[in-house]
mmCIF file of C-alpha atoms in Angstrom:
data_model
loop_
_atom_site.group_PDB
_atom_site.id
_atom_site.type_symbol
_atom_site.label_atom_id
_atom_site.label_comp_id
_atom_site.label_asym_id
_atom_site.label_seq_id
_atom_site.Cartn_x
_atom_site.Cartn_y
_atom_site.Cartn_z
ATOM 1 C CA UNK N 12 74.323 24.945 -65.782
ATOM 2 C CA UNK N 13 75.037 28.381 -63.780
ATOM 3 C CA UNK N 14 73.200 29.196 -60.597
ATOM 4 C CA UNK N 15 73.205 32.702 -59.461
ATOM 5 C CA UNK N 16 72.845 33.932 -55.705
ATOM 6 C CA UNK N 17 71.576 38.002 -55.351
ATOM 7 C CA UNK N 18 72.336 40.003 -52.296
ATOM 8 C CA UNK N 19 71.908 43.207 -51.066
ATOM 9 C CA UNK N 20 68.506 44.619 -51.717
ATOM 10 C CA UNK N 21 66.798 46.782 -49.113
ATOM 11 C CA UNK N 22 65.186 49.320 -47.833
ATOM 12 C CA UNK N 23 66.563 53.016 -48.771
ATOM 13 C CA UNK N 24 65.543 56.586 -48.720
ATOM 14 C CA UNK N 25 64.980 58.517 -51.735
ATOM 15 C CA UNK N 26 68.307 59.952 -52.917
ATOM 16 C CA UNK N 27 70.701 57.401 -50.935
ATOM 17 C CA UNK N 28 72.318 54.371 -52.693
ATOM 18 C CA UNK N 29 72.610 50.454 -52.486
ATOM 19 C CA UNK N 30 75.178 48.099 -53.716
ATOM 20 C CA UNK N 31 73.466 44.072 -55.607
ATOM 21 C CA UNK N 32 75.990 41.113 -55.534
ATOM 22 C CA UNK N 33 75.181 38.443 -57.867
ATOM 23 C CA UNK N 34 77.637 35.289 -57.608
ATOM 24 C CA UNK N 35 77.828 32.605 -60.395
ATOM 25 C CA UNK N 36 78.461 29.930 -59.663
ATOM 26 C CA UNK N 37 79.458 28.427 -63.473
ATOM 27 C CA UNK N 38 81.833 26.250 -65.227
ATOM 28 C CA UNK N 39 83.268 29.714 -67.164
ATOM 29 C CA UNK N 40 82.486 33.217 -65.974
ATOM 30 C CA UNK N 41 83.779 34.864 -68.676
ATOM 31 C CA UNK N 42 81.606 32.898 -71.118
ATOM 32 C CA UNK N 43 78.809 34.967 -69.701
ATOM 33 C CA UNK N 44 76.684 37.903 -69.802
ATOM 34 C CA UNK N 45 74.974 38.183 -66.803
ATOM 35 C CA UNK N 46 71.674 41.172 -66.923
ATOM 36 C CA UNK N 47 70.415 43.037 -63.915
ATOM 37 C CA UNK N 48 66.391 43.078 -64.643
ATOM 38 C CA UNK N 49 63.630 44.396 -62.447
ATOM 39 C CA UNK N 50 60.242 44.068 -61.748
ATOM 40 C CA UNK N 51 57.612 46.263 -59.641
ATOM 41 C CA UNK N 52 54.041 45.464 -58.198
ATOM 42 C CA UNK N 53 51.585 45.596 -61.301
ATOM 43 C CA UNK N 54 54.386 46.162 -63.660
ATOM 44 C CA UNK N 55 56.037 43.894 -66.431
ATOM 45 C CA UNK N 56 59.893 42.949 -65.980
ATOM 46 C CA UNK N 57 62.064 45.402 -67.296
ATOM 47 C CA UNK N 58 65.905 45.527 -68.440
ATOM 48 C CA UNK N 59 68.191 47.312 -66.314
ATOM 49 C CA UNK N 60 71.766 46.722 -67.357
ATOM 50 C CA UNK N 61 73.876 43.968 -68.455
ATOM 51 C CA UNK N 62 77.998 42.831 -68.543
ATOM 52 C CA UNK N 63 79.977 41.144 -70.698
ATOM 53 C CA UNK N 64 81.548 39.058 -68.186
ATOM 54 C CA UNK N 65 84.636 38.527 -70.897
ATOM 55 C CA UNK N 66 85.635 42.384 -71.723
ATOM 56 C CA UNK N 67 83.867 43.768 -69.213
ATOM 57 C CA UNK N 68 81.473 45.881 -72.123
ATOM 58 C CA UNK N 69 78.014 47.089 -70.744
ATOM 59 C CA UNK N 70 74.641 48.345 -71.583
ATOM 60 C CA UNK N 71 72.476 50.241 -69.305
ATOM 61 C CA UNK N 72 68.825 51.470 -69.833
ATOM 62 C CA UNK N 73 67.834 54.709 -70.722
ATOM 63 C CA UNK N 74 65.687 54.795 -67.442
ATOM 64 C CA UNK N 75 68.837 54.040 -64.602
ATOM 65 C CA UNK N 76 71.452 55.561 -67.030
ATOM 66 C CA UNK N 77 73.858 57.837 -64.934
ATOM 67 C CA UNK N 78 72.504 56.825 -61.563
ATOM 68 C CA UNK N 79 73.097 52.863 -61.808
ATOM 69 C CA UNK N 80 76.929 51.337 -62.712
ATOM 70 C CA UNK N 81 77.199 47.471 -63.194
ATOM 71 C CA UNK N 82 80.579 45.599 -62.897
ATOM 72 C CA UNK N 83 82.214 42.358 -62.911
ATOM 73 C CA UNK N 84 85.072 40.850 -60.500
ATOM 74 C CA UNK N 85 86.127 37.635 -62.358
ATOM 75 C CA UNK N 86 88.192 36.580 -59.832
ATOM 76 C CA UNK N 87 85.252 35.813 -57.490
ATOM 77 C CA UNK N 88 82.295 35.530 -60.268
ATOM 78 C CA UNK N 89 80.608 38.197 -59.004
ATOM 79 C CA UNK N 90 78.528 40.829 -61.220
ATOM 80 C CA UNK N 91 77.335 44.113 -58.911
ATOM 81 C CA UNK N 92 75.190 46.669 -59.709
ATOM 82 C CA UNK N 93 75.809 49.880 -57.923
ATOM 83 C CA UNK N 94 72.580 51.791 -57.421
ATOM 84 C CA UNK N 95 73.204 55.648 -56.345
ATOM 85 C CA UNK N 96 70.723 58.781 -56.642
ATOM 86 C CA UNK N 97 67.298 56.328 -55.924
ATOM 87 C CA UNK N 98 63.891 56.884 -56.742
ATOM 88 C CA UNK N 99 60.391 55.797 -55.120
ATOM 89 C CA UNK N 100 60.237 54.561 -58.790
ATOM 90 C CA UNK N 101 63.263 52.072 -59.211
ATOM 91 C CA UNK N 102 61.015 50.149 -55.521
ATOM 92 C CA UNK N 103 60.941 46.726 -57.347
ATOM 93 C CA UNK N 104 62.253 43.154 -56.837
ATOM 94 C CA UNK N 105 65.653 43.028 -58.638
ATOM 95 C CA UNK N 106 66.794 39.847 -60.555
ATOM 96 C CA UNK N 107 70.126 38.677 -61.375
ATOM 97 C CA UNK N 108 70.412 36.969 -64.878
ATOM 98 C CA UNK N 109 72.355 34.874 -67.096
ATOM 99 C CA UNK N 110 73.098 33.624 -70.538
ATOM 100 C CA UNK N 111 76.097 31.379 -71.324
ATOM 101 C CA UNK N 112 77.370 30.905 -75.003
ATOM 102 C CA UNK N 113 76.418 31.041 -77.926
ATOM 103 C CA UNK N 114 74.391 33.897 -76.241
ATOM 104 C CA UNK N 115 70.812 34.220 -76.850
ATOM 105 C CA UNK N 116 68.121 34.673 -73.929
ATOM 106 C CA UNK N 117 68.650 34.617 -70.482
ATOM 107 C CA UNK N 118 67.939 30.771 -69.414
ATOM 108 C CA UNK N 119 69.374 31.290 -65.584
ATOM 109 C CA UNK N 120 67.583 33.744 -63.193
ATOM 110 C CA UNK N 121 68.497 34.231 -59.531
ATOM 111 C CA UNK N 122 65.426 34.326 -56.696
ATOM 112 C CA UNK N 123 65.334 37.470 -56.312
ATOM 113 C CA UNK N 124 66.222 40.539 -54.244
ATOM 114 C CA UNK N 125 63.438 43.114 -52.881
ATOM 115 C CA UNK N 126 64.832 47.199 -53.347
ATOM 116 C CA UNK N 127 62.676 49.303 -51.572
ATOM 117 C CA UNK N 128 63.299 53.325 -51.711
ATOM 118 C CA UNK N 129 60.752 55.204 -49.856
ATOM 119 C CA UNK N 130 60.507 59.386 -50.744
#
């Protein structure tokens, strides 16, 4: 069982940057990967970026590539995604994830975090 707790969202001006926390609170951390997803009024959830939490290995999409940087801090379970260089497009709510091993879908989901950038 792994809960997950976001923090962090807000509201920001196009061009300016905001920091996610997502705690897990797990048995293991580093039998996780723990995803970063997003979803906006109208629109269906999308991928944003995901962490090994073992190695540390990522994959961002195409969309946030270059703006947005996730990372891990094992030491207090936390996975943050570091959002810099926003756009009135990336306004959605933001949703920690996680899968624990073997690894297939994401069974654990956070509530939620709103991320509001305004142009």
């Amino acid at each position: 069982q792994v809960q997950l707790d976001e923090s962090g969202g807000g509201l920001v001006q196009a061009g300016g940057s905001l920091s996610l926390t997502c705690a897990a609170y797990a048995r293991t951390f580093t039998t996780l990967r723990v995803g970063w997803f997003r979803q906006a009024p109208g629109k269906e959830r999308e991928f944003v970026a995901t962490i090994n939490c073992n190695d540390g290995r990522v994959a961002v999409a195409d969309a946030v590539k270059g703006r947005f940087t996730i990372s891990r801090d094992s030491a207090k379970s936390t996975v943050h995604l570091q959002m810099n260089s926003l756009k009135p497009e990336d306004t959605a709510v933001y949703f920690c994830a996680a899968d624990d091993q073997p690894w297939d879908k994401y069974d654990y989901w956070g509530q939620g975090t709103q991320v509001t950038v305004s142009s």
